[in-house]
CSV table of C-alpha atoms in Angstrom, one decimal:
chain,number,residue,atom,x,y,z
A,1103,MET,CA,90.3,111.9,100.4
A,1104,PHE,CA,90.6,111.8,96.6
A,1105,PHE,CA,93.8,113.4,95.2
A,1106,ASP,CA,93.8,114.1,91.5
A,1107,GLN,CA,96.5,116.9,91.3
A,1108,ALA,CA,100.1,117.0,92.5
A,1109,LYS,CA,103.3,118.9,92.0
A,1110,ILE,CA,106.7,117.2,92.4
A,1111,TYR,CA,110.4,117.8,91.7
A,1112,ILE,CA,112.2,115.2,89.6
A,1113,ARG,CA,115.9,114.9,88.8
A,1114,SER,CA,117.8,112.4,86.7
A,1115,GLY,CA,121.2,111.1,87.7
A,1116,ASN,CA,124.6,112.7,86.9
A,1117,GLY,CA,126.9,110.9,84.6
A,1118,GLY,CA,130.0,109.4,86.2
A,1119,ASP,CA,133.4,111.1,85.5
A,1120,GLY,CA,135.8,109.6,83.0
A,1121,MET,CA,139.1,108.4,84.4
A,1122,LEU,CA,142.5,109.9,83.6
A,1123,SER,CA,144.9,107.0,84.1
A,1124,PHE,CA,148.0,105.2,82.6
A,1125,ARG,CA,149.1,101.6,82.7
A,1126,ARG,CA,151.5,101.1,85.6
A,1127,GLU,CA,153.3,97.8,85.2
A,1128,LYS,CA,156.7,96.7,86.2
A,1129,HIS,CA,158.0,95.8,82.7
A,1130,VAL,CA,156.0,98.4,80.8
A,1131,PRO,CA,157.8,101.7,81.4
A,1132,PHE,CA,155.7,103.6,78.9
A,1133,GLY,CA,152.2,102.2,79.4
A,1134,GLY,CA,149.4,103.9,77.4
A,1135,PRO,CA,146.2,105.5,78.7
A,1136,ASP,CA,143.8,103.1,80.4
A,1137,GLY,CA,141.2,105.4,81.9
A,1138,GLY,CA,137.6,104.0,81.7
A,1139,ASP,CA,134.4,105.9,81.0
A,1140,GLY,CA,131.9,107.0,83.6
A,1141,GLY,CA,128.5,105.4,83.7
A,1142,ASP,CA,125.4,107.2,82.5
A,1143,GLY,CA,123.1,108.7,85.1
A,1144,GLY,CA,119.7,107.1,85.8
A,1145,ASP,CA,116.6,108.2,83.9
A,1146,ILE,CA,113.3,109.3,85.4
A,1147,ILE,CA,110.5,107.0,84.1
A,1148,PHE,CA,106.8,107.3,84.7
A,1149,ALA,CA,104.9,104.1,84.6
A,1150,ALA,CA,101.2,103.2,84.8
A,1151,SER,CA,100.0,101.1,87.7
A,1152,ARG,CA,96.6,99.4,87.9
A,1153,HIS,CA,96.9,99.3,91.7
A,1154,LEU,CA,96.7,103.1,92.1
A,1155,ASN,CA,93.6,105.2,91.7
A,1156,SER,CA,94.8,108.6,93.1
A,1157,LEU,CA,97.8,110.8,93.4
A,1158,MET,CA,97.8,110.7,97.2
A,1159,ARG,CA,101.4,109.4,97.7
A,1160,PHE,CA,102.7,112.6,96.0
A,1161,ASN,CA,101.0,114.7,98.7
A,1162,ARG,CA,103.4,113.2,101.2
A,1163,GLN,CA,106.6,113.0,99.0
A,1164,ALA,CA,107.5,115.7,96.5
A,1165,HIS,CA,111.2,115.0,95.6
A,1166,PHE,CA,112.3,112.2,93.4
A,1167,LYS,CA,115.9,111.6,92.2
A,1168,ALA,CA,117.5,108.9,90.0
A,1169,GLY,CA,120.9,107.3,90.8
A,1170,HIS,CA,124.2,108.8,89.7
A,1171,GLY,CA,126.5,107.0,87.3
A,1172,LYS,CA,129.7,105.6,88.8
A,1173,HIS,CA,133.1,107.1,87.9
A,1174,GLY,CA,135.4,105.3,85.4
A,1175,ASN,CA,138.3,103.4,86.7
A,1176,THR,CA,141.8,102.2,85.8
A,1177,GLN,CA,142.5,99.3,83.4
A,1178,LYS,CA,139.8,100.6,81.0
A,1179,ARG,CA,137.0,99.7,83.5
A,1180,ASN,CA,133.8,101.7,82.9
A,1181,GLY,CA,131.6,103.0,85.7
A,1182,LYS,CA,128.3,101.4,86.4
A,1183,ARG,CA,125.2,103.1,85.1
A,1184,GLY,CA,123.0,104.9,87.7
A,1185,GLU,CA,119.8,103.3,88.8
A,1186,HIS,CA,116.7,104.5,86.8
A,1187,LEU,CA,113.9,105.8,89.0
A,1188,ARG,CA,110.5,104.3,88.0
A,1189,ILE,CA,107.6,106.4,89.4
A,1190,GLU,CA,104.3,104.6,89.3
A,1191,VAL,CA,101.1,106.7,88.7
A,1192,PRO,CA,97.5,105.8,88.1
A,1193,THR,CA,96.4,105.2,84.5
A,1194,GLY,CA,95.0,108.5,83.2
A,1195,THR,CA,97.7,110.7,84.6
A,1196,VAL,CA,98.9,113.7,82.5
A,1197,ILE,CA,102.3,115.1,83.4
A,1198,ARG,CA,103.2,118.7,82.5
A,1199,ASP,CA,106.2,121.0,82.9
A,1200,ALA,CA,105.1,123.1,85.9
A,1201,GLU,CA,106.6,126.3,84.4
A,1202,THR,CA,105.5,126.1,80.8
A,1203,SER,CA,102.5,123.7,81.1
A,1204,GLN,CA,103.9,121.7,78.2
A,1205,VAL,CA,102.6,118.1,78.2
A,1206,LEU,CA,105.5,115.7,78.8
A,1207,ALA,CA,103.6,112.4,79.1
A,1208,ASP,CA,100.0,111.1,79.0
A,1209,ILE,CA,99.7,107.7,80.8
A,1210,THR,CA,96.6,106.2,79.2
A,1211,SER,CA,97.1,102.4,79.2
A,1212,GLU,CA,98.4,99.7,81.6
A,1213,GLU,CA,102.0,98.7,81.2
A,1214,GLN,CA,102.8,102.1,79.6
A,1215,GLU,CA,106.1,103.6,80.6
A,1216,ILE,CA,107.5,107.0,79.4
A,1217,THR,CA,111.0,108.4,80.1
A,1218,VAL,CA,110.5,112.0,81.0
A,1219,LEU,CA,114.1,112.9,82.0
A,1220,LYS,CA,117.2,111.3,80.6
A,1221,GLY,CA,120.2,110.8,82.8
A,1222,GLY,CA,123.5,112.7,82.1
A,1223,LYS,CA,126.0,111.0,79.9
A,1224,GLY,CA,129.1,109.5,81.5
A,1225,GLY,CA,132.3,111.3,80.8
A,1226,ARG,CA,134.9,109.7,78.5
A,1227,GLY,CA,138.1,108.3,79.9
A,1228,ASN,CA,141.5,109.3,78.5
A,1229,ILE,CA,141.7,106.2,76.3
A,1230,HIS,CA,139.4,108.0,73.9
A,1231,PHE,CA,141.8,110.9,73.4
A,1232,ALA,CA,144.9,109.0,72.3
A,1233,SER,CA,146.1,109.7,68.8
A,1234,SER,CA,149.2,109.2,66.7
A,1235,VAL,CA,150.6,112.6,67.8
A,1236,ASN,CA,149.4,112.4,71.5
A,1237,GLN,CA,149.8,108.8,72.7
A,1238,ALA,CA,149.7,109.8,76.4
A,1239,PRO,CA,146.7,112.2,76.6
A,1240,ARG,CA,146.1,113.9,79.9
A,1241,ILE,CA,142.5,114.6,78.9
A,1242,ALA,CA,139.3,113.1,80.2
A,1243,GLU,CA,135.7,114.3,80.7
A,1244,ARG,CA,133.6,114.8,83.8
A,1245,GLY,CA,130.1,113.3,83.7
A,1246,GLU,CA,127.2,115.3,82.3
A,1247,PRO,CA,124.9,116.7,85.0
A,1248,GLY,CA,121.4,115.2,85.2
A,1249,ASN,CA,118.3,117.2,84.3
A,1250,GLU,CA,115.9,118.6,86.8
A,1251,LEU,CA,112.3,119.8,86.6
A,1252,TRP,CA,109.2,120.6,88.6
A,1253,VAL,CA,106.2,118.9,87.1
A,1254,THR,CA,102.5,118.9,87.7
A,1255,MET,CA,100.4,115.8,87.6
A,1256,GLU,CA,96.7,115.7,86.8
A,1257,LEU,CA,94.6,112.5,87.0
A,1258,LYS,CA,91.8,112.2,84.5
A,1259,LEU,CA,89.8,109.1,85.1
A,1260,ILE,CA,89.6,106.7,82.3
A,1261,ALA,CA,86.1,105.4,81.9
A,1262,ASP,CA,84.0,104.3,78.9
A,1263,VAL,CA,80.9,106.2,80.0
A,1264,GLY,CA,80.6,109.4,82.0
A,1265,ILE,CA,77.4,110.3,83.9
A,1266,VAL,CA,76.9,114.1,83.9
A,1267,GLY,CA,74.2,116.4,85.1
A,1268,VAL,CA,73.4,119.1,87.6
A,1269,PRO,CA,73.8,118.4,91.4
A,1270,ASN,CA,71.1,116.1,92.8
A,1271,ALA,CA,70.1,114.6,89.4
A,1272,GLY,CA,70.6,111.1,90.8
A,1273,LYS,CA,74.0,110.3,89.3
A,1274,SER,CA,75.4,108.6,92.4
A,1275,THR,CA,72.2,106.6,92.9
A,1276,LEU,CA,72.3,105.4,89.3
A,1277,LEU,CA,75.9,104.4,89.6
A,1278,SER,CA,75.2,102.4,92.7
A,1279,VAL,CA,72.3,100.6,91.0
A,1280,ILE,CA,74.2,99.7,87.8
A,1281,SER,CA,77.5,98.7,89.3
A,1282,GLY,CA,79.2,97.5,92.5
A,1283,ALA,CA,80.2,101.0,93.4
A,1284,SER,CA,79.1,102.4,96.8
A,1285,PRO,CA,79.2,106.2,96.5
A,1286,LYS,CA,77.6,108.3,99.3
A,1287,VAL,CA,74.0,109.1,98.4
A,1288,ALA,CA,71.8,111.8,99.9
A,1289,ASN,CA,69.1,114.2,98.8
A,1290,TYR,CA,70.9,117.5,98.8
A,1291,PRO,CA,73.2,119.3,96.3
A,1292,PHE,CA,76.9,118.5,96.1
A,1293,THR,CA,76.8,115.2,98.0
A,1294,THR,CA,79.5,114.0,95.6
A,1295,LEU,CA,82.7,116.0,95.8
A,1296,GLN,CA,84.8,113.5,94.0
A,1297,PRO,CA,84.4,111.2,90.9
A,1298,ASN,CA,83.4,107.6,91.5
A,1299,LEU,CA,84.0,104.6,89.2
A,1300,GLY,CA,81.9,101.5,88.7
A,1301,VAL,CA,82.1,98.5,86.5
A,1302,VAL,CA,78.8,97.5,84.7
A,1303,GLU,CA,78.4,93.8,83.9
A,1304,LEU,CA,76.0,92.8,81.1
A,1305,ASP,CA,75.2,89.4,79.7
A,1306,ASP,CA,78.0,87.1,78.6
A,1307,PHE,CA,80.5,88.8,81.0
A,1308,GLU,CA,80.4,91.9,78.9
A,1309,THR,CA,81.6,94.9,81.0
A,1310,PHE,CA,82.3,98.6,80.7
A,1311,VAL,CA,83.5,101.3,83.1
A,1312,VAL,CA,81.2,104.1,84.2
A,1313,ALA,CA,82.3,107.3,86.0
A,1314,ASP,CA,79.9,109.4,88.1
A,1315,ILE,CA,81.1,113.0,87.5
A,1316,PRO,CA,80.2,115.3,90.4
A,1317,GLY,CA,77.4,117.8,89.7
A,1318,LEU,CA,78.2,120.7,87.3
A,1319,ILE,CA,76.9,124.2,87.8
A,1320,GLU,CA,76.8,127.2,85.5
A,1321,GLY,CA,80.3,128.6,85.0
A,1322,ALA,CA,82.0,125.3,85.6
A,1323,ALA,CA,84.1,125.6,82.4
A,1324,SER,CA,85.4,128.9,83.8
A,1325,GLY,CA,86.4,127.3,87.1
A,1326,VAL,CA,83.4,128.3,89.1
A,1327,GLY,CA,82.9,126.0,92.1
A,1328,LEU,CA,85.0,122.9,91.4
A,1329,GLY,CA,84.3,123.1,87.6
A,1330,HIS,CA,87.7,122.3,86.2
A,1331,ASP,CA,88.4,119.7,88.9
A,1332,PHE,CA,85.3,117.8,87.7
A,1333,LEU,CA,85.3,118.5,83.9
A,1334,ARG,CA,88.8,117.0,83.4
A,1335,HIS,CA,87.3,113.6,84.2
A,1336,VAL,CA,84.8,113.8,81.3
A,1337,GLU,CA,87.5,114.2,78.7
A,1338,ARG,CA,88.4,110.6,78.3
A,1339,THR,CA,84.9,109.1,78.2
A,1340,ARG,CA,83.5,107.8,74.9
A,1341,VAL,CA,79.8,108.1,75.7
A,1342,LEU,CA,77.9,110.4,78.0
A,1343,ILE,CA,74.8,109.7,80.0
A,1344,HIS,CA,73.3,113.1,80.5
A,1345,LEU,CA,71.0,112.6,83.5
A,1346,LEU,CA,68.2,115.1,84.0
A,1347,ASP,CA,66.5,115.7,87.3
A,1348,GLY,CA,62.8,114.9,86.7
A,1349,ALA,CA,61.9,116.8,89.9
A,1350,ALA,CA,63.7,120.0,88.9
A,1351,LYS,CA,62.0,123.3,88.0
A,1352,GLU,CA,63.4,123.5,84.4
A,1353,PRO,CA,65.1,120.2,83.3
A,1354,LEU,CA,65.6,121.4,79.8
A,1355,GLU,CA,67.4,124.6,80.9
A,1356,ASP,CA,69.7,122.4,83.1
A,1357,TRP,CA,70.4,120.2,80.0
A,1358,ALA,CA,71.2,123.2,77.8
A,1359,MET,CA,73.4,124.7,80.5
A,1360,ILE,CA,75.5,121.5,81.1
A,1361,ASN,CA,76.0,121.1,77.3
A,1362,GLN,CA,77.2,124.7,77.1
A,1363,GLU,CA,79.7,124.1,79.9
A,1364,LEU,CA,81.0,120.9,78.3
A,1365,ALA,CA,81.5,122.8,75.0
A,1366,LEU,CA,83.2,125.7,76.7
A,1367,TYR,CA,85.6,123.4,78.4
A,1368,ASP,CA,86.4,121.3,75.4
A,1369,ILE,CA,84.7,121.7,72.0
A,1370,ALA,CA,85.1,118.0,71.4
A,1371,LEU,CA,82.8,117.2,74.3
A,1372,GLU,CA,79.9,118.8,72.5
A,1373,LYS,CA,80.1,116.1,69.8
A,1374,ARG,CA,80.6,113.2,72.2
A,1375,PRO,CA,77.8,110.6,71.8
A,1376,GLN,CA,75.2,111.5,74.4
A,1377,LEU,CA,72.2,109.6,75.7
A,1378,VAL,CA,69.8,112.0,77.5
A,1379,VAL,CA,68.1,110.3,80.4
A,1380,LEU,CA,65.2,111.7,82.4
A,1381,ASN,CA,65.4,110.3,85.9
A,1382,LYS,CA,63.0,110.0,88.9
A,1383,MET,CA,60.1,108.7,86.8
A,1384,ASP,CA,58.7,107.4,90.2
A,1385,LEU,CA,57.7,111.0,90.9
A,1386,PRO,CA,54.7,112.9,89.4
A,1387,ASP,CA,56.8,115.9,88.3
A,1388,ALA,CA,59.0,113.7,86.1
A,1389,ILE,CA,55.9,111.9,84.5
A,1390,ALA,CA,54.5,115.4,83.7
A,1391,TRP,CA,57.8,116.6,82.1
A,1392,GLU,CA,58.4,113.5,80.0
A,1393,PRO,CA,56.4,114.2,76.8
A,1394,LEU,CA,57.8,117.8,76.4
A,1395,ILE,CA,61.4,116.8,77.2
A,1396,GLU,CA,61.4,113.8,74.9
A,1397,GLU,CA,60.1,116.0,72.0
A,1398,GLU,CA,62.7,118.7,72.6
A,1399,ILE,CA,65.7,116.3,73.0
A,1400,LYS,CA,64.8,114.3,69.9
A,1401,LYS,CA,64.3,117.5,67.9
A,1402,ALA,CA,67.8,118.5,68.9
A,1403,GLY,CA,69.1,115.2,67.5
A,1404,TYR,CA,69.9,113.3,70.7
A,1405,SER,CA,68.8,109.9,71.9
A,1406,PHE,CA,66.3,109.9,74.8
A,1407,MET,CA,65.2,107.6,77.6
A,1408,SER,CA,63.3,107.9,80.9
A,1409,ILE,CA,64.1,105.9,84.0
A,1410,SER,CA,63.9,105.7,87.7
A,1411,ALA,CA,67.2,104.9,89.3
A,1412,ALA,CA,65.5,104.5,92.7
A,1413,THR,CA,63.1,101.8,91.5
A,1414,GLN,CA,65.4,100.6,88.6
A,1415,GLN,CA,62.6,101.2,86.1
A,1416,ASN,CA,64.0,101.0,82.5
A,1417,VAL,CA,67.6,100.9,83.9
A,1418,ARG,CA,68.5,97.6,82.2
A,1419,GLN,CA,67.2,98.8,78.8
A,1420,MET,CA,69.3,102.0,79.2
A,1421,LEU,CA,72.4,99.9,79.7
A,1422,TYR,CA,71.8,98.0,76.5
A,1423,ARG,CA,71.4,101.3,74.7
A,1424,VAL,CA,74.6,102.6,76.1
A,1425,ARG,CA,76.4,99.4,75.1
A,1426,ARG,CA,75.3,99.8,71.5
A,1427,MET,CA,76.5,103.4,71.5
A,1428,LEU,CA,79.9,102.3,72.8
A,1429,ASP,CA,80.2,99.8,70.0
A,1430,GLU,CA,79.7,102.6,67.5
A,1431,ALA,CA,81.7,105.3,69.3
A,1432,PRO,CA,85.2,106.2,68.2
A,1433,PRO,CA,88.1,106.3,70.7
A,1434,ALA,CA,88.0,109.5,72.8
A,1435,LYS,CA,90.6,112.0,71.8
A,1436,THR,CA,91.8,114.4,74.4
A,1437,ARG,CA,92.8,118.0,73.8
A,1438,HIS,CA,96.5,117.3,74.2
A,1439,ASP,CA,96.9,114.2,72.2
A,1440,ASP,CA,99.1,116.1,69.7
A,1441,GLU,CA,101.1,118.0,72.4
A,1442,ILE,CA,103.2,115.1,73.8
A,1443,ALA,CA,106.9,115.9,74.0
A,1444,VAL,CA,109.7,114.2,75.8
A,1445,ILE,CA,112.3,116.4,77.5
A,1446,ARG,CA,115.9,115.5,77.0
A,1447,ALA,CA,119.2,117.2,77.3
A,1448,GLU,CA,119.6,119.4,74.3
A,1449,ASN,CA,122.7,120.4,72.4
A,1450,GLU,CA,121.9,123.9,71.5
A,1451,GLU,CA,124.9,126.0,70.3
A,1452,GLY,CA,123.2,129.3,71.0
A,1453,PHE,CA,124.6,131.4,73.8
A,1454,SER,CA,124.2,134.8,75.4
A,1455,ILE,CA,126.6,137.1,77.4
A,1456,GLU,CA,125.6,139.5,80.1
A,1457,ARG,CA,127.2,141.5,82.9
A,1458,GLU,CA,127.1,139.8,86.3
A,1459,GLY,CA,128.6,141.8,89.2
A,1460,ASP,CA,132.2,142.6,88.3
A,1461,GLY,CA,132.3,139.7,85.8
A,1462,TRP,CA,130.5,138.2,82.8
A,1463,ARG,CA,127.9,135.4,82.6
A,1464,VAL,CA,127.9,133.1,79.6
A,1465,ARG,CA,124.6,131.2,79.1
A,1466,GLY,CA,123.9,128.4,76.7
A,1467,LYS,CA,122.9,124.8,77.1
A,1468,GLN,CA,125.8,123.3,75.1
A,1469,ILE,CA,128.6,125.4,76.6
A,1470,GLU,CA,127.3,124.9,80.1
A,1471,ARG,CA,127.2,121.2,79.5
A,1472,VAL,CA,130.8,121.2,78.2
A,1473,ALA,CA,132.0,123.3,81.2
A,1474,ALA,CA,130.4,120.9,83.6
A,1475,MET,CA,132.2,118.0,81.9
A,1476,THR,CA,135.7,119.6,81.9
A,1477,TYR,CA,138.5,118.9,84.3
A,1478,PHE,CA,139.8,122.5,84.8
A,1479,GLU,CA,142.7,121.3,87.0
A,1480,PHE,CA,144.5,119.8,84.0
A,1481,ASP,CA,146.3,122.0,81.5
A,1482,ALA,CA,145.3,119.7,78.6
A,1483,THR,CA,141.6,119.8,79.3
A,1484,LEU,CA,141.7,123.5,80.0
A,1485,LEU,CA,143.3,124.1,76.6
A,1486,ARG,CA,140.7,121.9,75.0
A,1487,PHE,CA,137.9,124.0,76.7
A,1488,GLN,CA,139.5,127.2,75.4
A,1489,LYS,CA,139.5,125.8,71.8
A,1490,ILE,CA,135.8,125.0,72.2
A,1491,LEU,CA,135.1,128.6,73.3
A,1492,ASP,CA,137.0,129.8,70.2
A,1493,SER,CA,135.2,127.4,67.8
A,1494,MET,CA,131.7,128.4,69.2
A,1495,GLY,CA,132.5,132.1,68.8
A,1496,ILE,CA,132.2,132.8,72.5
A,1497,SER,CA,135.8,134.0,72.9
A,1498,GLN,CA,135.3,136.6,70.2
A,1499,ALA,CA,131.9,137.6,71.6
A,1500,LEU,CA,133.4,138.1,75.1
A,1501,THR,CA,136.2,140.3,73.6
A,1502,GLU,CA,133.7,142.4,71.7
A,1503,ALA,CA,131.6,142.8,74.9
A,1504,GLY,CA,134.6,144.3,76.7
A,1505,VAL,CA,136.1,141.4,78.7
A,1506,THR,CA,139.6,142.2,79.9
A,1507,GLU,CA,142.4,140.1,81.4
A,1508,GLY,CA,141.6,139.1,85.0
A,1509,ASP,CA,137.8,139.4,84.7
A,1510,LEU,CA,135.8,136.6,86.0
A,1511,VAL,CA,133.7,134.6,83.6
A,1512,TYR,CA,130.8,132.5,84.9
A,1513,ILE,CA,129.7,129.5,82.9
A,1514,GLY,CA,127.1,127.2,84.6
A,1515,GLU,CA,128.5,126.4,88.0
A,1516,GLU,CA,132.1,127.3,87.0
A,1517,GLU,CA,134.0,130.5,87.8
A,1518,LEU,CA,136.9,131.2,85.5
A,1519,GLU,CA,139.5,133.9,85.2
A,1520,TRP,CA,139.9,135.4,81.8
A,1521,GLY,CA,143.5,135.4,80.4
A,1522,GLU,CA,145.0,136.6,77.2
């Protein structure tokens, strides 16, 4: 079975905690701080693999986590960085935030790698907090938590040429004739329920990749049938072979309907170079249709040819025409080429305060990050955290909201008791 969609959970690694430590040597009674830094957490990286052609593995495994950074140690020894997690996907995979649908990565070429989630930063050891007035700081940082996200993946086949048309136009037969692909072929609608790829070889070892896009029906752009599932695979093609069924009742109406569905799905597809090909010239109906269809297609400004995929009549000439069109065609641009964004931990100073049960909830990316990195069991780090609350205006905002001594204040995963 062909899997071209998947939803998975990804989580980058936590940073390791910084060490709070002092030199302990026999002849050094007042050894200075020597706590090392924690290692950074591992990243989540998506990488293209030419050995994959579907998203099947993600149907069996949905959770992926990078390694955590190791904690800092004594004698200024830093913790080891967490292992990055490299997730291999087929070339042509688009990765989106499952909640917002924002495009995070578009894997379009071999050897491409994109970091989607950065690991948490390692906490600093107490060697970083020494100063002329505090030569024995009892302050260190915990590691920054990693980032987590549910993402959707969508595979859009990367092919030079896409064969489109109504069901039973002969697309699978044509692909099997012009390449080494072996799609299932039969004489009834919707034989093909998944795209097929084939490599066409011309003279002098010249090749290009062709995709047989399953038959489109009216309403495909609105999701009727499996419209969206099929149309996504047309986006990356540079040239279209629009195959007409010469045995159909109204081939011209079919041609107009498919063009309309392409434009409704993505307006750029309407302008994609298109060779209109009348198939089944081995049948009397197709021979009868040919003069009228050729006249109307050329009048509309499109190139036209007639073939018989079954007998291979004119098929070679058609391939040379397609090759010339590819040489002249610009690279295909998909709808989300300008949307790409990489999600990283953000330092946003904004915050909000709201009632939560008998206490107060403070929300904000930066303050939640600071809270997660604070050792609350040490007076010095607790005092430092209080100063950060003051400098960010959170203390004053809580007071104005009505916080009183003894109230619980929740920041991230931390539960704190408010004191005067």
